[in-house]
mmCIF file of C-alpha atoms in Angstrom:
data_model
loop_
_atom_site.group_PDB
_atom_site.id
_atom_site.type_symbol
_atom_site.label_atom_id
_atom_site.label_comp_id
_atom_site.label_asym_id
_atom_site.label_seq_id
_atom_site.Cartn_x
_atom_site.Cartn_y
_atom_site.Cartn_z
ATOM 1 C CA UNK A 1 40.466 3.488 -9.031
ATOM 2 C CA UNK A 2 39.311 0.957 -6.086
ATOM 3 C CA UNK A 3 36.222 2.059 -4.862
ATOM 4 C CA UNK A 4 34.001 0.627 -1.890
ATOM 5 C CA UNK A 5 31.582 -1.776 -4.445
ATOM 6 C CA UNK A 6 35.220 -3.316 -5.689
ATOM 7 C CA UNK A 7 35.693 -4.267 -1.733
ATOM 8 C CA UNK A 8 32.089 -5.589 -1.244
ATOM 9 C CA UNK A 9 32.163 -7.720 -3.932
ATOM 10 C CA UNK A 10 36.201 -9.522 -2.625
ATOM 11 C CA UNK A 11 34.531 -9.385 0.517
ATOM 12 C CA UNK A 12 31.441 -11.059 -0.537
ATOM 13 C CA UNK A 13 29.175 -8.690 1.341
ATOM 14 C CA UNK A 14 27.255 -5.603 0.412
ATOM 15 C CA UNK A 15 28.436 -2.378 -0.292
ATOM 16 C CA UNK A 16 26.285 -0.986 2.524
ATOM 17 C CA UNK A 17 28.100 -3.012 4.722
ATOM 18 C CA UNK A 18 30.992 -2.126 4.166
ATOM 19 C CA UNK A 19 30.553 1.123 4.687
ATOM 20 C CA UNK A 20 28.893 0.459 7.797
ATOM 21 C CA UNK A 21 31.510 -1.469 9.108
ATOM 22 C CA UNK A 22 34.278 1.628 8.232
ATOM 23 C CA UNK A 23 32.140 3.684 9.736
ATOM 24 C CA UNK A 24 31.585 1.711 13.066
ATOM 25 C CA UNK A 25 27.855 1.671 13.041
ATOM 26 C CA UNK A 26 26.478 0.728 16.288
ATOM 27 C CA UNK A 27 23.583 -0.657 14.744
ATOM 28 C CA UNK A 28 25.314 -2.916 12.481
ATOM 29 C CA UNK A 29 25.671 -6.319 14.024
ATOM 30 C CA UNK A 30 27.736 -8.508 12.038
ATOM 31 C CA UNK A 31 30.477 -11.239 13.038
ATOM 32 C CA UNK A 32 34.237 -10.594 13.464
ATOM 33 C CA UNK A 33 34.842 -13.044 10.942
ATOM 34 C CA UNK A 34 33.082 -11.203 8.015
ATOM 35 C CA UNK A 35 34.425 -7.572 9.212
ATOM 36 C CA UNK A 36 38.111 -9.152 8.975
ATOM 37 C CA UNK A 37 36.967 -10.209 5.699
ATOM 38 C CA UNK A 38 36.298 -6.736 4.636
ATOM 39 C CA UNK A 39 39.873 -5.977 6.066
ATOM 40 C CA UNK A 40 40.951 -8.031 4.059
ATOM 41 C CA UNK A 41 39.578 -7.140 0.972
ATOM 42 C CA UNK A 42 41.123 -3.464 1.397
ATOM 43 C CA UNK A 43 44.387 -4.641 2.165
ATOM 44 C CA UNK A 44 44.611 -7.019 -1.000
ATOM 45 C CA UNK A 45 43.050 -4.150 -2.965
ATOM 46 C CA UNK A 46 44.769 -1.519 -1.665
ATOM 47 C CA UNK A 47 41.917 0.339 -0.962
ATOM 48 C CA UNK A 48 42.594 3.853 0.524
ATOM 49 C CA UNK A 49 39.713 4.215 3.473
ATOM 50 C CA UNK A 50 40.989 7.833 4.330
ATOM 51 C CA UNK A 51 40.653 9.449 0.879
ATOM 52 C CA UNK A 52 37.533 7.553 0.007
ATOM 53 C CA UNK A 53 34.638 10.053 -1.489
ATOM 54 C CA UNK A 54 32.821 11.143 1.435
ATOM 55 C CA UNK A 55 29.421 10.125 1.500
ATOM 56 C CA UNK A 56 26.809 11.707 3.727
ATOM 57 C CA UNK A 57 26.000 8.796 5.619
ATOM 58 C CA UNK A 58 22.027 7.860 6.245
ATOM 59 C CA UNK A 59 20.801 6.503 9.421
ATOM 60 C CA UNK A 60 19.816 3.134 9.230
ATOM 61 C CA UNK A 61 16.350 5.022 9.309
ATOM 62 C CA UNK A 62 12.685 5.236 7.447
ATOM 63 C CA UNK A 63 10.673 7.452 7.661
ATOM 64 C CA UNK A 64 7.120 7.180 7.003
ATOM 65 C CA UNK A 65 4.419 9.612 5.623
ATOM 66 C CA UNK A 66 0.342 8.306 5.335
ATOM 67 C CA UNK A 67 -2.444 10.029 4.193
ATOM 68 C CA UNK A 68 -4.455 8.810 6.594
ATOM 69 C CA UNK A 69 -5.106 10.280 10.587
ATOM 70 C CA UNK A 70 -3.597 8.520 13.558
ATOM 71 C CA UNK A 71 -7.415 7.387 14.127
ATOM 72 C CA UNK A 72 -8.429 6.097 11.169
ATOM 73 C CA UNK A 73 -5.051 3.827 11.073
ATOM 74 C CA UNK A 74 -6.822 2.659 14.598
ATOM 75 C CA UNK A 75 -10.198 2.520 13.115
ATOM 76 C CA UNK A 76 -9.515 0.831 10.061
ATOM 77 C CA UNK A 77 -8.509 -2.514 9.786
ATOM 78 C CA UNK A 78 -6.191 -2.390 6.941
ATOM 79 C CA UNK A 79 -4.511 0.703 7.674
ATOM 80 C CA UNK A 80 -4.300 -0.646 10.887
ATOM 81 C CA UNK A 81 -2.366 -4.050 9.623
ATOM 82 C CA UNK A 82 -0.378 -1.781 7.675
ATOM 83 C CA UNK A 83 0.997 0.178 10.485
ATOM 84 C CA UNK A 84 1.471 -2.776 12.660
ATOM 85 C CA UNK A 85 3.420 -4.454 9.416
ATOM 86 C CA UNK A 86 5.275 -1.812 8.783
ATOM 87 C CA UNK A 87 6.729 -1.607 12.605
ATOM 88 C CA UNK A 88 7.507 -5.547 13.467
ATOM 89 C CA UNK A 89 9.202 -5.405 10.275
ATOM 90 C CA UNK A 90 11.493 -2.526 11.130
ATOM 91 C CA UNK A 91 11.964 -4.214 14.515
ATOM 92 C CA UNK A 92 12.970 -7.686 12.794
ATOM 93 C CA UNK A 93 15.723 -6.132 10.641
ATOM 94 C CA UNK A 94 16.799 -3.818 13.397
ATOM 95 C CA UNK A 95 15.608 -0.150 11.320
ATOM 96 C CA UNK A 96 14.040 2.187 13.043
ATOM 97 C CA UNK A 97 10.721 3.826 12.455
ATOM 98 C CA UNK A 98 10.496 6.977 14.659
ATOM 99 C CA UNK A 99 9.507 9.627 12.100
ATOM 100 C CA UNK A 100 5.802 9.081 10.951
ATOM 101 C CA UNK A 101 4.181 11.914 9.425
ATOM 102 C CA UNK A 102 -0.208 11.436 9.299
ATOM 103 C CA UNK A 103 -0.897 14.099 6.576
ATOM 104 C CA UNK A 104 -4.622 14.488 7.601
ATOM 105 C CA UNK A 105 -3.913 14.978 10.999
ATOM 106 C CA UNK A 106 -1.316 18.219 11.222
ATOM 107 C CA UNK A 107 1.204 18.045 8.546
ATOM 108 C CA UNK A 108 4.557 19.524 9.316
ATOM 109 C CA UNK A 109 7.397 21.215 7.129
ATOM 110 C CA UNK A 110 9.077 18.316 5.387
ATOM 111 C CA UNK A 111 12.753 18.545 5.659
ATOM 112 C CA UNK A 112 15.699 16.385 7.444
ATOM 113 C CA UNK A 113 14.389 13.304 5.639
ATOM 114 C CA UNK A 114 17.870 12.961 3.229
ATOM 115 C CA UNK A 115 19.488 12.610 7.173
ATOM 116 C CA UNK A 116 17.221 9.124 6.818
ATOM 117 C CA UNK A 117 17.725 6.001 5.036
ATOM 118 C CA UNK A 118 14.741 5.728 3.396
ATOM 119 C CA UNK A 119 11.060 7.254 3.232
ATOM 120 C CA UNK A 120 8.143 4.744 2.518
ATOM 121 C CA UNK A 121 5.004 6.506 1.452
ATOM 122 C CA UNK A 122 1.599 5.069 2.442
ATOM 123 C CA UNK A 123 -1.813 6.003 0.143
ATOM 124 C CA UNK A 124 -1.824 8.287 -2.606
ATOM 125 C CA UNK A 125 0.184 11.660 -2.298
ATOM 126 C CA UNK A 126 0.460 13.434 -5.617
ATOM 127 C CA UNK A 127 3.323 12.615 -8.007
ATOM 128 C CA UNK A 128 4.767 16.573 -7.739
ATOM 129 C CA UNK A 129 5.177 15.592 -4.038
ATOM 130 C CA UNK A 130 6.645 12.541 -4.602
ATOM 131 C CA UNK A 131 9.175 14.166 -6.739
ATOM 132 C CA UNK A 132 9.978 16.772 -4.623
ATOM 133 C CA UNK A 133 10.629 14.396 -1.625
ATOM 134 C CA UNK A 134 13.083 12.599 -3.813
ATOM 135 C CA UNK A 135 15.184 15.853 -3.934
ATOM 136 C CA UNK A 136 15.883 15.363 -0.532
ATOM 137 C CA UNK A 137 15.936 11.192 -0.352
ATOM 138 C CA UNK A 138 15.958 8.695 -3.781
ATOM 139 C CA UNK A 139 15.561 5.505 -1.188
ATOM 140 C CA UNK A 140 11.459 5.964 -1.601
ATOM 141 C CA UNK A 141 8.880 3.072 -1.193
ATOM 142 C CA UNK A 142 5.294 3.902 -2.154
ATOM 143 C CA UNK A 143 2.542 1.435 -1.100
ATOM 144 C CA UNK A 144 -0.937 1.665 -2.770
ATOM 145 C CA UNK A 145 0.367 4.083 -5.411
ATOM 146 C CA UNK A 146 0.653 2.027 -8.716
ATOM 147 C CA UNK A 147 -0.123 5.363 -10.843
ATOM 148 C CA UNK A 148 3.005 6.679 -9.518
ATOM 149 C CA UNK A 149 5.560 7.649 -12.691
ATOM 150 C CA UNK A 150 8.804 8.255 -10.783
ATOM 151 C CA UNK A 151 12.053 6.480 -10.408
ATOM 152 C CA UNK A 152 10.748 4.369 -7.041
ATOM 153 C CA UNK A 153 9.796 0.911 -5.789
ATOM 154 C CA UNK A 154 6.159 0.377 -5.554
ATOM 155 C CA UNK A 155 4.409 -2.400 -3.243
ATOM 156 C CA UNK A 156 0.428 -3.182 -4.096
ATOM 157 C CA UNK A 157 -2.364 -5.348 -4.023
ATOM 158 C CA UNK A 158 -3.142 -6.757 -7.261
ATOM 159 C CA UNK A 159 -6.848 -4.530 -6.977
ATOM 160 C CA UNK A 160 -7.137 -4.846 -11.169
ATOM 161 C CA UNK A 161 -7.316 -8.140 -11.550
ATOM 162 C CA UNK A 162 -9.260 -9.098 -8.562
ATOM 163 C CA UNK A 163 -12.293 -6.507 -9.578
ATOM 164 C CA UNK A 164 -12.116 -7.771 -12.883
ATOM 165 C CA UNK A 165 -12.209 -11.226 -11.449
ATOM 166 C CA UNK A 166 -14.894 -10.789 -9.074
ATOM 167 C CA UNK A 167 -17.163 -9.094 -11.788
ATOM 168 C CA UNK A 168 -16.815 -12.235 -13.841
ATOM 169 C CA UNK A 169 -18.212 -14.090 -11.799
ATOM 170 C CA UNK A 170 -21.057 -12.316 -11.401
ATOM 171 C CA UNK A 171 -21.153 -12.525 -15.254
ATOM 172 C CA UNK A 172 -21.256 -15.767 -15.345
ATOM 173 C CA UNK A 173 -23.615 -16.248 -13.149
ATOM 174 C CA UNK A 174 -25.885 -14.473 -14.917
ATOM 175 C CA UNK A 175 -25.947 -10.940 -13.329
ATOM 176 C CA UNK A 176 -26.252 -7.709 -15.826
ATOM 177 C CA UNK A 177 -26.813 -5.142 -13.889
ATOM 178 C CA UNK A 178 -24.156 -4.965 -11.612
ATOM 179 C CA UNK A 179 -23.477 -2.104 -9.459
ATOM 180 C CA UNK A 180 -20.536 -0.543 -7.568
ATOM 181 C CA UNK A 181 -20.196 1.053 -4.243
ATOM 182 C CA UNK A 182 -16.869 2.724 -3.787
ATOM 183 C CA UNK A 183 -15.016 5.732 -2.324
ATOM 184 C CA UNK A 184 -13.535 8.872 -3.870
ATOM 185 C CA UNK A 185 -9.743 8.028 -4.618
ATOM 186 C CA UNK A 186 -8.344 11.073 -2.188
ATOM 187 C CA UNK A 187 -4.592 12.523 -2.801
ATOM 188 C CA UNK A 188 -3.323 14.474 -0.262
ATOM 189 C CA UNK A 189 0.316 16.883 -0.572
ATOM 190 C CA UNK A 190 2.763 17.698 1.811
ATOM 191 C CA UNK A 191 0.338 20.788 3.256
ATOM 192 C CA UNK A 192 -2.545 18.250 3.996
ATOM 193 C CA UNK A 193 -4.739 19.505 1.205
ATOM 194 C CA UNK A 194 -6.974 16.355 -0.198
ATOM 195 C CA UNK A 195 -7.858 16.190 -3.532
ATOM 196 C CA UNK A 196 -11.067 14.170 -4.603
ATOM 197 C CA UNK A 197 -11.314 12.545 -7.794
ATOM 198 C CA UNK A 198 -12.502 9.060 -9.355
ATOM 199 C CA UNK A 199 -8.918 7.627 -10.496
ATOM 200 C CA UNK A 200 -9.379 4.786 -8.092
ATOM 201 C CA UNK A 201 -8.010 1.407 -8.798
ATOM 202 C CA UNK A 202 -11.059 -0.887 -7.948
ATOM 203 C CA UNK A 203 -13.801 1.862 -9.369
ATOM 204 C CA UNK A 204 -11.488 2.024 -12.786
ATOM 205 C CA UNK A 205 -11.123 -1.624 -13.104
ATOM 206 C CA UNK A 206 -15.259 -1.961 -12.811
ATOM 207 C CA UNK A 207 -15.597 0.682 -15.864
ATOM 208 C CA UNK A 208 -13.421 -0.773 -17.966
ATOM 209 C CA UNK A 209 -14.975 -4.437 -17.083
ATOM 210 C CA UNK A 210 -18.222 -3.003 -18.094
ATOM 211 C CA UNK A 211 -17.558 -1.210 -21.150
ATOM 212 C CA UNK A 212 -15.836 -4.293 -22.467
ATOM 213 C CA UNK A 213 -18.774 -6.076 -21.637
ATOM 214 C CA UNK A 214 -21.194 -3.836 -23.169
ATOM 215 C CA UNK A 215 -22.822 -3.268 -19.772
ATOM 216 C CA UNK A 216 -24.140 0.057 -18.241
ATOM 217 C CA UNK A 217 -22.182 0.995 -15.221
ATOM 218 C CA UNK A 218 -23.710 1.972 -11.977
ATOM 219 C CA UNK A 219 -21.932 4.146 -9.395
ATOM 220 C CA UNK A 220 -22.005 5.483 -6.416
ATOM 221 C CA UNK A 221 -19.672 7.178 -4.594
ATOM 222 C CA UNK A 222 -18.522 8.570 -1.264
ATOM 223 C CA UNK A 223 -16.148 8.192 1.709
ATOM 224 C CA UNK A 224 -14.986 4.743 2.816
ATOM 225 C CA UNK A 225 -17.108 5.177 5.760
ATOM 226 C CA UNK A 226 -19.584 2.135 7.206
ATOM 227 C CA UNK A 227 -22.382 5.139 7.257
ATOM 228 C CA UNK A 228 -21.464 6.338 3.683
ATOM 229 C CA UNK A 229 -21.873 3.175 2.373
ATOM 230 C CA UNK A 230 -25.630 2.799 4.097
ATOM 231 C CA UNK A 231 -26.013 6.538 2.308
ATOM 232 C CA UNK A 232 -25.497 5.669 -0.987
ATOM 233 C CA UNK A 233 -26.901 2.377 -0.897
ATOM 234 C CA UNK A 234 -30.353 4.353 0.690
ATOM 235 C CA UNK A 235 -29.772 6.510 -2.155
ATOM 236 C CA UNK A 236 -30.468 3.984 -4.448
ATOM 237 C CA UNK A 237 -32.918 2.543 -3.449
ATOM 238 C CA UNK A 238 -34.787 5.557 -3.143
ATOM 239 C CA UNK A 239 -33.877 6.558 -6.907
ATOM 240 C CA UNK A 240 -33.568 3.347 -8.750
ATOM 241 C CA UNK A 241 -36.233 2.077 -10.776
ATOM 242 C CA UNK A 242 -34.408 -1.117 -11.540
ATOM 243 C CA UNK A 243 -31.676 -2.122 -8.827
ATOM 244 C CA UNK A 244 -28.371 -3.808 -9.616
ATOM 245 C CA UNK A 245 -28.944 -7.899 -9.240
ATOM 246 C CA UNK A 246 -25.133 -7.402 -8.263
ATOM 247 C CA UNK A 247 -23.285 -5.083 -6.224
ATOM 248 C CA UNK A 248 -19.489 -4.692 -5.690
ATOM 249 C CA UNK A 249 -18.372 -3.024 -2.873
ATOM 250 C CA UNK A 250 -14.951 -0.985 -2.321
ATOM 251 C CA UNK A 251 -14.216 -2.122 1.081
ATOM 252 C CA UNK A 252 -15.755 -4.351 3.986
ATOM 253 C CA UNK A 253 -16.629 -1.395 6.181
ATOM 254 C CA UNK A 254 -18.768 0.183 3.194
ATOM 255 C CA UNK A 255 -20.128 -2.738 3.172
ATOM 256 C CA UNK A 256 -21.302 -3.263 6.398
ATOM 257 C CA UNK A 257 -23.581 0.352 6.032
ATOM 258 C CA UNK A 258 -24.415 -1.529 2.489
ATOM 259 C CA UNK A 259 -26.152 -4.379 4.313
ATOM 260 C CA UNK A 260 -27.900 -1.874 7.316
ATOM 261 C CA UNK A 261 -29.519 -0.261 4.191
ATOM 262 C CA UNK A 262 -30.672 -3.008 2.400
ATOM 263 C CA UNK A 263 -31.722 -4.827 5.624
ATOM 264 C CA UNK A 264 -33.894 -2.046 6.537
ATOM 265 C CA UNK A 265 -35.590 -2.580 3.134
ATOM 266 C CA UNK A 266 -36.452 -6.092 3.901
ATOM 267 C CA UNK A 267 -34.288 -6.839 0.944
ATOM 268 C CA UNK A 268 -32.272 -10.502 1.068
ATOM 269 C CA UNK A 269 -28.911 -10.101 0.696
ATOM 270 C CA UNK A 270 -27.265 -13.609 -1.173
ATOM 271 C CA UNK A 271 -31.075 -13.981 -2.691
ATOM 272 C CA UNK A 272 -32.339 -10.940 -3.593
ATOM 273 C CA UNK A 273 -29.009 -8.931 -4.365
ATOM 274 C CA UNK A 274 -25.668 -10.440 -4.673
ATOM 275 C CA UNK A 275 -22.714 -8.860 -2.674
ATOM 276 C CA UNK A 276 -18.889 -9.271 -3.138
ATOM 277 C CA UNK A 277 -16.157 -7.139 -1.435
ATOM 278 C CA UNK A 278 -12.649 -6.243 -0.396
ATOM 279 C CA UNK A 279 -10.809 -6.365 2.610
ATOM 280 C CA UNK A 280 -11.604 -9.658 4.471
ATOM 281 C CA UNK A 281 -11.648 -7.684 7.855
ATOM 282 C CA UNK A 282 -12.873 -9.909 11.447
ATOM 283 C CA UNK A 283 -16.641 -8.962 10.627
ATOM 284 C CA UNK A 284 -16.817 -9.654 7.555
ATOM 285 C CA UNK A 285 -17.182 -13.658 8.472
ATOM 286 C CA UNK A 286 -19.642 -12.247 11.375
ATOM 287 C CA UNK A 287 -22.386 -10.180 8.895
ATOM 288 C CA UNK A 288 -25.831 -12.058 8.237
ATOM 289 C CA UNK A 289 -24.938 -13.446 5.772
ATOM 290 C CA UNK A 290 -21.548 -13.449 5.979
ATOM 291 C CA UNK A 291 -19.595 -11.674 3.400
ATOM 292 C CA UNK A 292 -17.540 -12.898 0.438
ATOM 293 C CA UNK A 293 -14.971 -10.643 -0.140
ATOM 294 C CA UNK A 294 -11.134 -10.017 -1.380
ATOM 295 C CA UNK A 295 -8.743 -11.131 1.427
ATOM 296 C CA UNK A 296 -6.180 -8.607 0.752
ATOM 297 C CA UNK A 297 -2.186 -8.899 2.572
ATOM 298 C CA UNK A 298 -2.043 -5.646 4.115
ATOM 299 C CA UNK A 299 0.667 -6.776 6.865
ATOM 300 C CA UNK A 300 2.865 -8.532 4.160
ATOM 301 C CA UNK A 301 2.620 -5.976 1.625
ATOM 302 C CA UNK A 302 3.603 -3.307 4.378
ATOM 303 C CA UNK A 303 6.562 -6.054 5.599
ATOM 304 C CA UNK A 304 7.707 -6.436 2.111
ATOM 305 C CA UNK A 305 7.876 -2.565 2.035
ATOM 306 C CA UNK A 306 10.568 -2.446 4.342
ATOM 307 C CA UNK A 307 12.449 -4.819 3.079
ATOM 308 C CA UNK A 308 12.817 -3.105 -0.308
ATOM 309 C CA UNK A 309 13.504 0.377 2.118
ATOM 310 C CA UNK A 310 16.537 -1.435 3.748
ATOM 311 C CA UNK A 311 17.712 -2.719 0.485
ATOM 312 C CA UNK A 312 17.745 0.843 -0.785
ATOM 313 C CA UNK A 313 19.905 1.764 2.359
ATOM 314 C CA UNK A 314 22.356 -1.220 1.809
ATOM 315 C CA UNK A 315 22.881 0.053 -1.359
ATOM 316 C CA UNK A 316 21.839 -3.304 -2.716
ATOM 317 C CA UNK A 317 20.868 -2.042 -5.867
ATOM 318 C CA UNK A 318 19.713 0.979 -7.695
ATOM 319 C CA UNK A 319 17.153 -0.206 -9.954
ATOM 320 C CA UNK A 320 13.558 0.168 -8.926
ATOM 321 C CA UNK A 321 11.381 -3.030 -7.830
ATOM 322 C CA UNK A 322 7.596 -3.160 -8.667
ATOM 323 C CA UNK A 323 6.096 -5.929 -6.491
ATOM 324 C CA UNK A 324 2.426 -6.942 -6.852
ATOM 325 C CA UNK A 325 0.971 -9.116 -4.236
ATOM 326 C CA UNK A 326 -1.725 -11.232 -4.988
ATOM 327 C CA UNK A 327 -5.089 -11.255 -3.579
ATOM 328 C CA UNK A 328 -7.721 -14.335 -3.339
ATOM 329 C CA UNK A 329 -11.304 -14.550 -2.957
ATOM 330 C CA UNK A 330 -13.222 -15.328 0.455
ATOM 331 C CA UNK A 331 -16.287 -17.150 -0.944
ATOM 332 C CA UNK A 332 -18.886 -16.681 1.471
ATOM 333 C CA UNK A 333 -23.213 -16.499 1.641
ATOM 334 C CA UNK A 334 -23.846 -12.792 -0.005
ATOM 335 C CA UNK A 335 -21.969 -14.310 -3.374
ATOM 336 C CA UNK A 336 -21.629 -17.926 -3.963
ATOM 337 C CA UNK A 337 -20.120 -17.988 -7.701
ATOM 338 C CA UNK A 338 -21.159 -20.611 -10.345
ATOM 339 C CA UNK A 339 -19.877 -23.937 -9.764
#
């Protein structure tokens, strides 16, 4: 039996638009010659287009869910590059992106989402959630998620390698007690309840760097807030007897309440205690000294998100993509590696 892949592939096209095109989808703009193509194609293959399996058909639509609040996408700079990645891609390839759901602000019933083309999940929602959203849609694109064991495409910064990276250099040059600032990893469900626990990508990568290394890990941990980070790193220096030569930092804006603490203390940051971070936000060039830190692609990772979504619409393929983007190291005066 002819069915509508056997006319995309005479056609040359994909299936998706093929059924876009015998569908008349306004949104679809493709040119006359390629459409009589596709005419063509069912003609020559005999193709019955009135007793073809019906298909509920999915707006050329994503919908997006984030675990974070509207605020802190404004207050954050790479939740914020996110957001604004996520929407000029959408834009470019002519998708919209009108249904945004911000878990920690006033989360809402899920439902109508298999009426969309595809859902792309920002941060870490549990994997029960995830599974129960992919009842109602399969076209799901997590970013940030890598622990994620379902049946979806997944879009993240290469965090592993980069901490484990970063510390090495500090091994090398000559740094043993080296320290970590983080925050809590934080899962939240479809009802907006967070979980705290430690499963967090950078944090994981620094234990298993140190127990390879025969090192003693030192921890702290919080929110990613700039005043958390000035917290914990008051905290140690209260507590410590001995403090880290090193310090890795979770993010750029803990590390900016890192260096208000350590300031205060009269303590030389680059000389005295050695910082490295992630992020690569506008201040982090800006800090006295400035920062070295992890430039990480936030608006690329989010575009390449939505390309794998409208893939999933277009019915482009069915097997799940992994996609890793790589990271590289800002080298500035709190860490100047070995040469």
């Amino acid at each position: 039996m002819v069915g509508i892949r056997d006319v995309a592939r005479r056609a040359s096209v994909s299936p998706g638009t093929v059924s876009r095109v015998l569908n008349n989808d306004p949104t679809l703009s493709v040119a006359e010659t390629t459409k009589d193509r596709i005419y063509a194609a069912i003609k020559e293959l005999n193709y019955d287009i009135d007793k073809r399996k019906y298909v509920k058909r999915r707006l050329p639509s994503i919908g997006v869910i984030t675990t974070t609040s509207k605020q802190k996408e404004l207050d954050d700079p790479y939740f914020n590059a996110l957001r604004i990645g996520l929407e000029q891609e959408a834009r470019r390839l002519h998708l919209g992106l009108n249904r945004v759901y911000n878990l920690e602000d006033n989360p809402k019933t899920w439902q109508d989402f298999d009426k969309l083309g595809a859902i792309i999940i920002v941060g870490t929602v549990p994997e029960t959630a995830v599974k129960r959203l992919s009842k109602q849609n399969s076209n799901i694109v997590v970013i940030d998620n890598p622990d994620i064991n379902q049946e979806v495409d997944m879009v993240y910064a290469d965090f592993d390698r980069m901490t484990k990276r970063v510390l090495q250099l500090f091994l090398e040059k000559g740094h043993q007690r080296i320290g970590y600032i983080g925050g809590y990893n934080i899962d939240i469900d479809e009802d907006g309840e967070k979980i705290y626990n430690e499963n967090e990508k950078r944090l994981r990568a620094y234990q298993e760097f140190m127990t390879s290394n025969g090192l003693t890990s030192q921890v702290k941990l919080g929110l990613w807030e700039p005043l958390e980070g000035k917290r914990m790193m008051d905290e140690w220096l209260a507590e410590a007897q001995e403090l880290p030569t090193a310090i890795l930092v979770g993010s750029d804006p803990l590390s900016v309440g890192v260096y208000r603490s350590l300031q205060s203390a009269n303590i030389a940051i680059g000389q005295d205690i050695e910082i490295a971070s992630f992020d690569d936000i506008e201040i982090a060039e800006f800090l006295t000294p400035s920062l070295t830190t992890v430039h990480i692609s936030a608006g690329e990772i989010a575009k390449a998100a939505v390309r794998l979504a409208k893939e999933r619409i277009e019915e482009e393929r069915q097997e799940p993509v992994i996609m890793t983007f790589p990271s590289k190291l800002v080298v500035r005066e709190s860490f100047i590696p070995k040469s």
